[in-house]
mmCIF file of C-alpha atoms in Angstrom:
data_model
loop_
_atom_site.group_PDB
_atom_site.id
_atom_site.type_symbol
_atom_site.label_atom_id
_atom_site.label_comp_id
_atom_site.label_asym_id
_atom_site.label_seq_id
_atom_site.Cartn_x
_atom_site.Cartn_y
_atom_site.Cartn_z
ATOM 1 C CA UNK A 718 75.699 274.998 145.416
ATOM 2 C CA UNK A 719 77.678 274.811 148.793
ATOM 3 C CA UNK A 720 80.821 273.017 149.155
ATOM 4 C CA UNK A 721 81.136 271.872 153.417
ATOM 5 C CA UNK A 722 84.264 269.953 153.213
ATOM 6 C CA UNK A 723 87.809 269.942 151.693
ATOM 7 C CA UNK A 724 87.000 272.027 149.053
ATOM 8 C CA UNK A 725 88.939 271.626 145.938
ATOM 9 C CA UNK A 726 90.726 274.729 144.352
ATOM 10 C CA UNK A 727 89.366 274.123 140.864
ATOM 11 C CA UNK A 728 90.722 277.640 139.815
ATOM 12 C CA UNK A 729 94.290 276.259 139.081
ATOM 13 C CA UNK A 730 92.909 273.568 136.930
ATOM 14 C CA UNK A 731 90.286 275.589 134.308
ATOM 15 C CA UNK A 732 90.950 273.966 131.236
ATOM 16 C CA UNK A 733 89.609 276.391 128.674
ATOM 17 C CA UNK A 734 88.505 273.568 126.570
ATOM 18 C CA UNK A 735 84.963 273.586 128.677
ATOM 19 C CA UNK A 736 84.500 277.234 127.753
ATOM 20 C CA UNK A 737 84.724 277.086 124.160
ATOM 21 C CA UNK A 738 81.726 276.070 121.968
ATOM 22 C CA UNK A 739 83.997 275.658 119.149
ATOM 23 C CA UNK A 740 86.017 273.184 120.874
ATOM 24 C CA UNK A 741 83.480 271.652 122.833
ATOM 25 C CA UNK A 742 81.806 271.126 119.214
ATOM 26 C CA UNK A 743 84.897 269.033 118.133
ATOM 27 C CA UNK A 744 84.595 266.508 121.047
ATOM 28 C CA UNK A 745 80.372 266.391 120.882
ATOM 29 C CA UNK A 746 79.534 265.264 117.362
ATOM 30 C CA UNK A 747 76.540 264.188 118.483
ATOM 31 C CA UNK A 748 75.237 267.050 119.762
ATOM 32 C CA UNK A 749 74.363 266.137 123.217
ATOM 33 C CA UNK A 750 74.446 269.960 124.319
ATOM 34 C CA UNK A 751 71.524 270.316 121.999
ATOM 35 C CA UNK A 752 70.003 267.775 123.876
ATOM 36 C CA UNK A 753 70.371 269.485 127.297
ATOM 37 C CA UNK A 754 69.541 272.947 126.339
ATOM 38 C CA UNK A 755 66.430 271.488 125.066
ATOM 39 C CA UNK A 756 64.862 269.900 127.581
ATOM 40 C CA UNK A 757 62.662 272.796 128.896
ATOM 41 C CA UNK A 758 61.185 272.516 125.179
ATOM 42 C CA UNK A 759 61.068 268.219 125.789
ATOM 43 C CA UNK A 760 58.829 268.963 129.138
ATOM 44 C CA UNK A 761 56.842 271.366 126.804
ATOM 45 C CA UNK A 762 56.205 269.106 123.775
ATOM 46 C CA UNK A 763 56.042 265.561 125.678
ATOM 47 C CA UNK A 764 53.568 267.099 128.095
ATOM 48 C CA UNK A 765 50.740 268.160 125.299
ATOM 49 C CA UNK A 766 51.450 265.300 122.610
ATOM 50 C CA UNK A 767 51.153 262.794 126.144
ATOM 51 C CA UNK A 768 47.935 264.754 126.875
ATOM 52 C CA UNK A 769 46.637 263.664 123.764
ATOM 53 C CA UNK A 770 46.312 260.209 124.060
ATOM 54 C CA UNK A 771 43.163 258.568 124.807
ATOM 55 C CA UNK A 772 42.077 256.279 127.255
ATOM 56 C CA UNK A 773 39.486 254.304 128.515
ATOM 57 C CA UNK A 774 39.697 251.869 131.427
ATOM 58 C CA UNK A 775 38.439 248.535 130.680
ATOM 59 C CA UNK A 776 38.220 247.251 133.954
ATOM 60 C CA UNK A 777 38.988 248.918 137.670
ATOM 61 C CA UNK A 778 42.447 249.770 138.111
ATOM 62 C CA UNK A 779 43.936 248.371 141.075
ATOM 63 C CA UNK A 780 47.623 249.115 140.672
ATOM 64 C CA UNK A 781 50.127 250.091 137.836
ATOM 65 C CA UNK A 782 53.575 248.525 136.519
ATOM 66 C CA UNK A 783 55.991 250.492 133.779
ATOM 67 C CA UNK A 784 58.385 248.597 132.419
ATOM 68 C CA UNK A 785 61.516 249.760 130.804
ATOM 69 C CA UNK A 786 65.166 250.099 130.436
ATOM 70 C CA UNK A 787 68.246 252.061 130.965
ATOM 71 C CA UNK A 788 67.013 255.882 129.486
ATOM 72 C CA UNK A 789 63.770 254.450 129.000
ATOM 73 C CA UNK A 790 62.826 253.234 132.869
ATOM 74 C CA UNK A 791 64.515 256.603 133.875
ATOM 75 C CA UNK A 792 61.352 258.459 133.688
ATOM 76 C CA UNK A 793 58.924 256.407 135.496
ATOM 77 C CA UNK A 794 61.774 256.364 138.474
ATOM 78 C CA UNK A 795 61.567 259.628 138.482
ATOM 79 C CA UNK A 796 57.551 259.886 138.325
ATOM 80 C CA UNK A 797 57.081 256.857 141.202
ATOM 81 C CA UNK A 798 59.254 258.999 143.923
ATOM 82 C CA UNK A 799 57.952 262.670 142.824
ATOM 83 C CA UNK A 800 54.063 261.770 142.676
ATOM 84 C CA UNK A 801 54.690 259.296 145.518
ATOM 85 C CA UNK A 802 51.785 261.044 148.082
ATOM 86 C CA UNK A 803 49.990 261.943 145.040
ATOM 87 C CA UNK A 804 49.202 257.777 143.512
ATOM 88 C CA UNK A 805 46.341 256.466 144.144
ATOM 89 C CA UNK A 806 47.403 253.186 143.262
ATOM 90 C CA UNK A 807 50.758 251.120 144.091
ATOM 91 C CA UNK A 808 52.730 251.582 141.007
ATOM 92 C CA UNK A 809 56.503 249.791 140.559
ATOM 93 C CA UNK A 810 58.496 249.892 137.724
ATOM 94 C CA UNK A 811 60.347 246.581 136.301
ATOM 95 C CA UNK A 812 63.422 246.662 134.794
ATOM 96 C CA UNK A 813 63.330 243.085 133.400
ATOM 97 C CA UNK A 814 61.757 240.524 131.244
ATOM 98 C CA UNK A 815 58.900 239.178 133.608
ATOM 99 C CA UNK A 816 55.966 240.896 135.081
ATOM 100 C CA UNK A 817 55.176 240.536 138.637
ATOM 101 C CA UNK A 818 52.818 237.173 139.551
ATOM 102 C CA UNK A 819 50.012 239.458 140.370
ATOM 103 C CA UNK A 820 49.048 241.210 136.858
ATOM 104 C CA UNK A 821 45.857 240.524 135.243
ATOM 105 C CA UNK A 822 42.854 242.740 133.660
ATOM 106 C CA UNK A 823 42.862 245.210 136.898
ATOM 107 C CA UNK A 824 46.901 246.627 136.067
ATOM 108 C CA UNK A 825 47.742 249.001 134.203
ATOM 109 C CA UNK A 826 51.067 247.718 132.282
ATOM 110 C CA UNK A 827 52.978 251.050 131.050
ATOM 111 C CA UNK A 828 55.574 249.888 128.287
ATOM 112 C CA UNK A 829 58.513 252.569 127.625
ATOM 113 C CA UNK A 830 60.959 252.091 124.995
ATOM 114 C CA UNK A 831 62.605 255.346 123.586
ATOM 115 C CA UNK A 832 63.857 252.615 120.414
ATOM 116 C CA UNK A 833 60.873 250.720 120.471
ATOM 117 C CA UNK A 834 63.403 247.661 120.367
ATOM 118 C CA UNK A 835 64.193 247.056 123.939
ATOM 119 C CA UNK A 836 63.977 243.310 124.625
ATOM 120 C CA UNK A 837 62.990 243.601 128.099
ATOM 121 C CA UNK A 838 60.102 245.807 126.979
ATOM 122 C CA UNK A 839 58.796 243.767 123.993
ATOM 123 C CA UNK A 840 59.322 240.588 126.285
ATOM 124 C CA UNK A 841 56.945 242.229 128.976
ATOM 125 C CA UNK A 842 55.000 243.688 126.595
ATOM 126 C CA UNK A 843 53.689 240.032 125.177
ATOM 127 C CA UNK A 844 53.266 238.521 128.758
ATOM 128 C CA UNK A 845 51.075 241.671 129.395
ATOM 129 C CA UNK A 846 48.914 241.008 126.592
ATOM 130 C CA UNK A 847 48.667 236.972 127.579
ATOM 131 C CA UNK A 848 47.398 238.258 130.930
ATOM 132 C CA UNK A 849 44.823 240.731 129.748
ATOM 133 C CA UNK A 850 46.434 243.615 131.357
ATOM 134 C CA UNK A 851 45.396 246.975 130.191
ATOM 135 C CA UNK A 852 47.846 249.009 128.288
ATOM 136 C CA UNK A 853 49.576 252.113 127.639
ATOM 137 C CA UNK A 854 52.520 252.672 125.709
ATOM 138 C CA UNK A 855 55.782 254.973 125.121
ATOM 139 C CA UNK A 856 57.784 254.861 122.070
ATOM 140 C CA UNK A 857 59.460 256.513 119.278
ATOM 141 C CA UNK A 858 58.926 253.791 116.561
ATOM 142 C CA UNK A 859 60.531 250.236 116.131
ATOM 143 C CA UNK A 860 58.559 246.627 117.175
ATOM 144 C CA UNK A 861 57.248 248.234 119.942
ATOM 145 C CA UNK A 862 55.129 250.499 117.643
ATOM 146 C CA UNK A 863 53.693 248.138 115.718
ATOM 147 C CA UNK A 864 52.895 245.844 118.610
ATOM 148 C CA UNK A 865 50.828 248.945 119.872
ATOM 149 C CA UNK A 866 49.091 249.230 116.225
ATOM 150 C CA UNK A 867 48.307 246.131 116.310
ATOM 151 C CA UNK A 868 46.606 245.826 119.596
ATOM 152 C CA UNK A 869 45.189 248.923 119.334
ATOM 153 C CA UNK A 870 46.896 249.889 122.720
ATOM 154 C CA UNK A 871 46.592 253.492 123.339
ATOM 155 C CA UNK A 872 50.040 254.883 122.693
ATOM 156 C CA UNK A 873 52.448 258.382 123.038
ATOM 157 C CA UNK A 874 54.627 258.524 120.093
ATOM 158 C CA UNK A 875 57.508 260.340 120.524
ATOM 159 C CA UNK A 876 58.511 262.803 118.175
ATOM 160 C CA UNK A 877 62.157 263.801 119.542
ATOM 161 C CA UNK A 878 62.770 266.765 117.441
ATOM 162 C CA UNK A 879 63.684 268.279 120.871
ATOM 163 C CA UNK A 880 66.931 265.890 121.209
ATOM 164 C CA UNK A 881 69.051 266.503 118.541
ATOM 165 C CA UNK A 882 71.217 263.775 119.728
ATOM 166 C CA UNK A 883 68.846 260.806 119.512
ATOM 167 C CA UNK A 884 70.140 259.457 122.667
ATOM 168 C CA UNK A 885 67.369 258.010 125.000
ATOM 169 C CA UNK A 886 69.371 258.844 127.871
ATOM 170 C CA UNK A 887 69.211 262.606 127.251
ATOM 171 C CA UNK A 888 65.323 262.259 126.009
ATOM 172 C CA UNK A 889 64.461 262.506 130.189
ATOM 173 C CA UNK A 890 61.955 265.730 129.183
ATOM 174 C CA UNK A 891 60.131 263.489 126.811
ATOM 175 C CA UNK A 892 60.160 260.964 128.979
ATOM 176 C CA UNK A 893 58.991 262.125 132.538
ATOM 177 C CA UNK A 894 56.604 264.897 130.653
ATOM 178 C CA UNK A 895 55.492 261.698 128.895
ATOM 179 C CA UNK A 896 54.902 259.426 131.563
ATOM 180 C CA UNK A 897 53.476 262.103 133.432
ATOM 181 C CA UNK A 898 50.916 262.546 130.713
ATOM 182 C CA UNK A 899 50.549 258.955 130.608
ATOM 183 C CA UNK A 900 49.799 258.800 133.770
ATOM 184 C CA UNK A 901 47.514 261.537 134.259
ATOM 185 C CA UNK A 902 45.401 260.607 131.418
ATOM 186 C CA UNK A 903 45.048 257.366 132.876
ATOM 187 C CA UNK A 904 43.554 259.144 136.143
ATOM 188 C CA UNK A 905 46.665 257.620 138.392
ATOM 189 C CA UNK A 906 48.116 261.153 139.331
ATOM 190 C CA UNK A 907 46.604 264.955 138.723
ATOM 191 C CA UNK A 908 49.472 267.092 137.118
ATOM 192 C CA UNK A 909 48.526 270.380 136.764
ATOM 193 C CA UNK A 910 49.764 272.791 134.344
ATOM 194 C CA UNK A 911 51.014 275.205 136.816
ATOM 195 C CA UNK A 912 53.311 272.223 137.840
ATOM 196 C CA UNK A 913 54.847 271.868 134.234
ATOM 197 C CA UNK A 914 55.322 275.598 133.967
ATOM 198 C CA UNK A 915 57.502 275.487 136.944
ATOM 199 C CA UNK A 916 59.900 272.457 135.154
ATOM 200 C CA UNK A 917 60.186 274.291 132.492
ATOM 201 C CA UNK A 918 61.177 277.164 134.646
ATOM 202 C CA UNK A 919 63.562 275.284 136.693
ATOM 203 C CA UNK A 920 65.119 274.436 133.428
ATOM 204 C CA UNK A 921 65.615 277.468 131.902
ATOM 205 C CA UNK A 922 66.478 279.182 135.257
ATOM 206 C CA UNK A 923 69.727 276.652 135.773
ATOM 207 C CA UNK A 924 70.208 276.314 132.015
ATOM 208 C CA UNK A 925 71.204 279.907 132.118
ATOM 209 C CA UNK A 926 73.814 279.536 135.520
ATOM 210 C CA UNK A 927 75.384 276.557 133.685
ATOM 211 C CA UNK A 928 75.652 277.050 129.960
ATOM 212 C CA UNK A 929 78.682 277.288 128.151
ATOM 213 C CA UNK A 930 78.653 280.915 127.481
ATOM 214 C CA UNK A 931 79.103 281.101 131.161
ATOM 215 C CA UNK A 932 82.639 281.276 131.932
ATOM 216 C CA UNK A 933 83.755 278.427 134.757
ATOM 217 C CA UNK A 934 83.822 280.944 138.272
ATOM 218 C CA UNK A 935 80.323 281.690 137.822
ATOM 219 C CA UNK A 936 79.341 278.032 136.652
ATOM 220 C CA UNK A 937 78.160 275.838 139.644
ATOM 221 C CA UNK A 938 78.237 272.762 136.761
ATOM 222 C CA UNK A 939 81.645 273.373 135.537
ATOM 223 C CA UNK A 940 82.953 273.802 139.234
ATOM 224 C CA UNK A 941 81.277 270.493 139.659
ATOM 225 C CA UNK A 942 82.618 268.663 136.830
ATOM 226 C CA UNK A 943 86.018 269.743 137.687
ATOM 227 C CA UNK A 944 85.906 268.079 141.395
ATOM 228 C CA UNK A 945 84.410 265.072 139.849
ATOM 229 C CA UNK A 946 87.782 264.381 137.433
ATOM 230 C CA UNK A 947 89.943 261.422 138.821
ATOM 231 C CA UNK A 948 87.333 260.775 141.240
ATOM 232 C CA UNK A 949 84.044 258.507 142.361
ATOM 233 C CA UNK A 950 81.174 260.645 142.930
ATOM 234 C CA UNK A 951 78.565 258.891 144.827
ATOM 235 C CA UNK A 952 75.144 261.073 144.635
ATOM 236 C CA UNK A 953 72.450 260.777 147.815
ATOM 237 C CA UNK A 954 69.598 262.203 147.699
ATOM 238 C CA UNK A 955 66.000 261.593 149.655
ATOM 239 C CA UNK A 956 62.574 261.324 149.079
ATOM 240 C CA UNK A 957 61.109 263.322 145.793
ATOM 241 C CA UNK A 958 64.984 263.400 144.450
ATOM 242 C CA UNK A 959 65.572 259.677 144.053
ATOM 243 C CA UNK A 960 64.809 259.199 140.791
ATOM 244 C CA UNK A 961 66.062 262.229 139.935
ATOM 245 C CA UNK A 962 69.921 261.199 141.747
ATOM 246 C CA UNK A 963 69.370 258.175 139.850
ATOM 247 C CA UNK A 964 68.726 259.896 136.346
ATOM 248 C CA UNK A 965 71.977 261.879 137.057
ATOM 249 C CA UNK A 966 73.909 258.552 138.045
ATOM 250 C CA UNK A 967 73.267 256.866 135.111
ATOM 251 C CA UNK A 968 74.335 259.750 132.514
ATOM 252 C CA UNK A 969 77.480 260.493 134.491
ATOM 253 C CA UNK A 970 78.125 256.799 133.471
ATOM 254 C CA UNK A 971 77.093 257.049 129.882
ATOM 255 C CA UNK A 972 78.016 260.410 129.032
ATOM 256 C CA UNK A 973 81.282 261.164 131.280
ATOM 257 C CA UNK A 974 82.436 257.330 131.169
ATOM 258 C CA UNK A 975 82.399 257.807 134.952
ATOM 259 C CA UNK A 976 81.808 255.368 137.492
ATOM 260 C CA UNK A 977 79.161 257.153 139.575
ATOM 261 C CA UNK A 978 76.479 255.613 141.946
ATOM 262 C CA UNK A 979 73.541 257.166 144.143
ATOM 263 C CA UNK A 980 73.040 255.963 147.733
ATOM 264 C CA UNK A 981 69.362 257.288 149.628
ATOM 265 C CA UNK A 982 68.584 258.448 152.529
ATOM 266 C CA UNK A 983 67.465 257.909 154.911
ATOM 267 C CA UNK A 984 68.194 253.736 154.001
ATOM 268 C CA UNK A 985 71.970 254.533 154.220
ATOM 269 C CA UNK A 986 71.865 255.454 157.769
ATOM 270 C CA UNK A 987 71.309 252.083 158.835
ATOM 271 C CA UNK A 988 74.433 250.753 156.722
ATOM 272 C CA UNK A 989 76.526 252.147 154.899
ATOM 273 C CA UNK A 990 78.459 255.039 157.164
ATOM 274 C CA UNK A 991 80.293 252.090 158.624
ATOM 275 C CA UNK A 992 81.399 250.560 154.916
ATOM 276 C CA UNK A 993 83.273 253.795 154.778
ATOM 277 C CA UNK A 994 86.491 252.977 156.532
ATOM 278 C CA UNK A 995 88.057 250.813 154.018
ATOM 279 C CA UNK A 996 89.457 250.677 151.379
ATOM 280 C CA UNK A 997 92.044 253.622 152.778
ATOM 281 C CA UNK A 998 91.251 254.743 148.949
ATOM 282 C CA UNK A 999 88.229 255.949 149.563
ATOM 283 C CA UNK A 1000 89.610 259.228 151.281
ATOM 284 C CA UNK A 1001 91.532 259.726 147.889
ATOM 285 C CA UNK A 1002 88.970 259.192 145.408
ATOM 286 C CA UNK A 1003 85.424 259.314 146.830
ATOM 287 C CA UNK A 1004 83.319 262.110 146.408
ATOM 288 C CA UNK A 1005 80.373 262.506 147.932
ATOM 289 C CA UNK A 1006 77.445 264.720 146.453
ATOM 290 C CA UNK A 1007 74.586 265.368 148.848
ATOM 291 C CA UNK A 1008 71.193 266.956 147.410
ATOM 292 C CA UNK A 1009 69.779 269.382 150.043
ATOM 293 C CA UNK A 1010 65.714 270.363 149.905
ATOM 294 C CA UNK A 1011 63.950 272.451 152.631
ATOM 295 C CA UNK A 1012 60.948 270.627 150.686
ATOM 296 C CA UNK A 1013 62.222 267.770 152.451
ATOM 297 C CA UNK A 1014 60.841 265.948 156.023
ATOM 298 C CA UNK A 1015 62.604 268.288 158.331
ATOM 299 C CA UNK A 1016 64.044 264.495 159.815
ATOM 300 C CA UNK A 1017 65.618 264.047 156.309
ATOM 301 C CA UNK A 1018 66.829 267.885 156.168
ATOM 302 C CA UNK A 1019 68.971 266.752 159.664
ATOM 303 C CA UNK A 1020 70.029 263.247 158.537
ATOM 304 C CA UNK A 1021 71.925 264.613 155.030
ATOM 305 C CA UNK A 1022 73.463 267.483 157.748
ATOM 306 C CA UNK A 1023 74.514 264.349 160.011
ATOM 307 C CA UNK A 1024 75.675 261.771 157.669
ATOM 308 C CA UNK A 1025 77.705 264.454 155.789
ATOM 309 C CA UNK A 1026 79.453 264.823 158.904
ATOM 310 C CA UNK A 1027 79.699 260.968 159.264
ATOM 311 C CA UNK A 1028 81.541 261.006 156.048
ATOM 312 C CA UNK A 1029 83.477 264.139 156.632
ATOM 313 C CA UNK A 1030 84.721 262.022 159.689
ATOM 314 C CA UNK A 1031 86.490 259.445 157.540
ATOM 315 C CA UNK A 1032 88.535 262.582 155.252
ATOM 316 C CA UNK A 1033 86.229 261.620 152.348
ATOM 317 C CA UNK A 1034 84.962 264.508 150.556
ATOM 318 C CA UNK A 1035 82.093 265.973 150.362
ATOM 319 C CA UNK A 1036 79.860 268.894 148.533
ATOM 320 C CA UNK A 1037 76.494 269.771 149.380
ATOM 321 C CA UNK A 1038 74.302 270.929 146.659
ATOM 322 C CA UNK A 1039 71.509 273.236 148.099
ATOM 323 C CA UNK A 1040 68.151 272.884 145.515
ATOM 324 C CA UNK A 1041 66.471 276.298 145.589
ATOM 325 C CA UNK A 1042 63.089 276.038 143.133
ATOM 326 C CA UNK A 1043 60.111 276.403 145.118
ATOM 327 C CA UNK A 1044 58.180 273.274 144.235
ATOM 328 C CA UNK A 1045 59.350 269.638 144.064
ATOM 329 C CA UNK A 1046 58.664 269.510 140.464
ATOM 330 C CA UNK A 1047 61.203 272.445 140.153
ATOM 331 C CA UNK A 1048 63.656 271.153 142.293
ATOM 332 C CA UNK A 1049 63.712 267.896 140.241
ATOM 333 C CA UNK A 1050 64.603 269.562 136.890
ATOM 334 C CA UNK A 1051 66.581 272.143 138.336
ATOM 335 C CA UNK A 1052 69.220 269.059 139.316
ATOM 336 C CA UNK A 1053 68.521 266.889 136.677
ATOM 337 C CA UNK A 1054 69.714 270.179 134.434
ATOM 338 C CA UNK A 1055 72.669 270.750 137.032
ATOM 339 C CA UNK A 1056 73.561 267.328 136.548
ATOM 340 C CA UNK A 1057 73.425 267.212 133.102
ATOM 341 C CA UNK A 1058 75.357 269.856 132.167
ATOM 342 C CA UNK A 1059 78.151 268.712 134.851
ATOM 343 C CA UNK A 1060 78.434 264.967 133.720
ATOM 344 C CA UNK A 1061 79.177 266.665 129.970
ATOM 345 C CA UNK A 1062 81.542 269.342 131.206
ATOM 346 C CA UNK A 1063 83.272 266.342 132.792
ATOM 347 C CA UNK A 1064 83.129 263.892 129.307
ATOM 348 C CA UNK A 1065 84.301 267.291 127.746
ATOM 349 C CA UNK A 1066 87.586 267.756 130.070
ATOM 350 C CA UNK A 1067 88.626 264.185 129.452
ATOM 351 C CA UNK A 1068 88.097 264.515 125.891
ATOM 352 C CA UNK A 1069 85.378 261.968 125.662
ATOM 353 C CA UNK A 1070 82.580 262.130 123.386
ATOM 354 C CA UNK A 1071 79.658 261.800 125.582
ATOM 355 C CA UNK A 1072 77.111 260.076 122.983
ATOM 356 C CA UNK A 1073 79.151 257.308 122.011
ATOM 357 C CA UNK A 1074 78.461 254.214 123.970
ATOM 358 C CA UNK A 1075 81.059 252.052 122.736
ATOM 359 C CA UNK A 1076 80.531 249.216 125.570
ATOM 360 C CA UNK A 1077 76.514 249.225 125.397
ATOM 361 C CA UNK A 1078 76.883 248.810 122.084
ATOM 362 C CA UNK A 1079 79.603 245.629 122.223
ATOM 363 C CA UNK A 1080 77.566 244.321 124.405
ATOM 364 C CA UNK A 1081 74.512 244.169 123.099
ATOM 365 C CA UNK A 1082 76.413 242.843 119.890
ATOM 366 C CA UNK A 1083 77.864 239.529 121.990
ATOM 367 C CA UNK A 1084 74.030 238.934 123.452
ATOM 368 C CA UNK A 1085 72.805 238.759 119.541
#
């Protein structure tokens, strides 16, 4: 991880609260650290129970939808932009109650609820059945479960022993290795083992730079939760990293209570470098986070170089974060585990406990 750009002294500001388990164990009831050191064993355990699953086209497949929400859509985001010169057929995920006009027997409709609960889902999932669309299914239990029983619709069942905190959100290993199962079952992608080998190893390699145990000047994730406090990270990434940025995006906001958002390049390019000037806050409390990938188009690999220095131009910070697995499937974990870690060192320093969802939850009490 290389910082280009006013680079914060975060050695005057170590708050020893981030490197002690004990304390850190006061704050995270829920166990979302379990969670995040486990996901090399999610990738593991999604992959073969996903493998498992059986099934059987019905009809020619002519193009794919997954629907799903929040934690749930996260790992068919991720799947769509990593496998993208790898599908054979268009695939989009929906992150809403309708399907798209053009389902019928020839799509393959993907339903993904960690709960099994998720209205969106269960709403899709009966409009996919009206239409005649094949099915696949991913679930831990709840309505969604039984609608698969009882349609006989060929179905991964989670069994999250592997996140300790029960959070969807921090079930991404079950859910990419899942999906990716899914998929490749269904003869949309090839996913080799050799690929999920080098997750796992991703995983495990920045598990160990980042875990508690290691103290904050030799932790790229605690040096990067501690430029994030009092400030608006916005996270751009390209290509094979999008969903990735966006799985980080969305846990900084659930488990660090942080308003975070991910911009892409090269789309940004044409826009958003002149929305920079104003407010005059956003030289105080903008941060911007750029993911960096020799795997990337070598036109890419210059544009995050250039529009760093667009935003360095406007006294906005920035941070580059250099990916350094060898494969794209590496470099994917490697900063969704980066980015994990950080986002709960950060809900750690403020004293938040990154599980609870207090809002979420209000929220989906007023829509009842």
């Amino acid at each position: 991880m290389t910082n280009n750009h006013n680079q914060t002294d975060t050695t005057s500001m170590q708050p020893e609260i981030i490197n002690s388990l004990e304390e850190i164990k006061k704050i995270d009831q829920s166990n979302v650290l379990g969670s995040i050191e486990a996901l090399a064993d999610q990738i593991k355990h999604g992959w073969k129970e996903a493998n498992a699953v059986q099934f059987t086209p019905s009809a020619d497949i002519k193009n794919v939808v997954v629907t799903g929400m929040g934690g749930s859509g996260l790992g068919p985001d991720v799947a769509r932009h990593l496998f993208k010169e790898k599908l054979v057929y268009p695939l989009e995920v929906i992150n809403s109650y309708s399907l798209p006009g053009y389902v019928d027997q020839h799509t393959l409709v993907i339903l993904s609820s960690y709960s099994g609960n998720t209205e969106e889902v269960l709403s899709c999932a009966q409009k996919a059945i009206e239409k005649d669309c094949q099915l696949m299914a991913i679930t831990s239990g709840g309505k969604l479960q039984k609608i698969t029983q009882d349609n006989d619709i060929p179905t991964y069942i989670i069994d999250p022993k592997y996140n300790p905190s029960n959070q969807p959100r921090m079930a991404i290993g079950y859910a990419l290795a899942g999906m990716m199962g899914l998929l490749n079952q269904a003869g949309i992608i090839e996913v080799k083992q050799q690929e999920i080998e080098q997750a796992m190893q991703a995983t495990i390699t920045t598990l160990e730079e980042c875990r508690v145990a290691q103290k904050t000047n030799n932790n790229p994730a605690k040096n990067l939760a501690l430029m994030c406090v009092d400030r608006r990270p916005i996270l751009v990434g390209a290509e094979f990293l999008i969903g990735a940025t966006h799985v980080s995006a969305n846990q900084f906001n659930e488990n660090a209570k942080t308003f975070v958002d991910y911009k892409v390049i090269p789309e940004i390019n044409h826009h958003l470098m002149e929305g920079l000037r104003l407010p005059k806050s956003n030289k105080l409390d903008t941060l911007f986070l750029f993911f960096n990938s020799n795997l990337y188009h070598e036109r890419n690999q210059k544009r995050v170089d250039l529009t760093k220095q667009a935003v360095e131009k406007q006294d906005i910070q920035t941070l580059t974060i250099d990916l350094h697995a060898q494969s794209k499937i590496g470099q994917v974990f490697e900063l969704i585990t980066l980015m994990a870690f950080a986002n709960f060192y950060l809900a750690i320093i403020n004293k938040i406990n990154p599980s609870l969802v207090p809002t979420v939850d209000w929220f989906k009490e007023q829509l009842k």
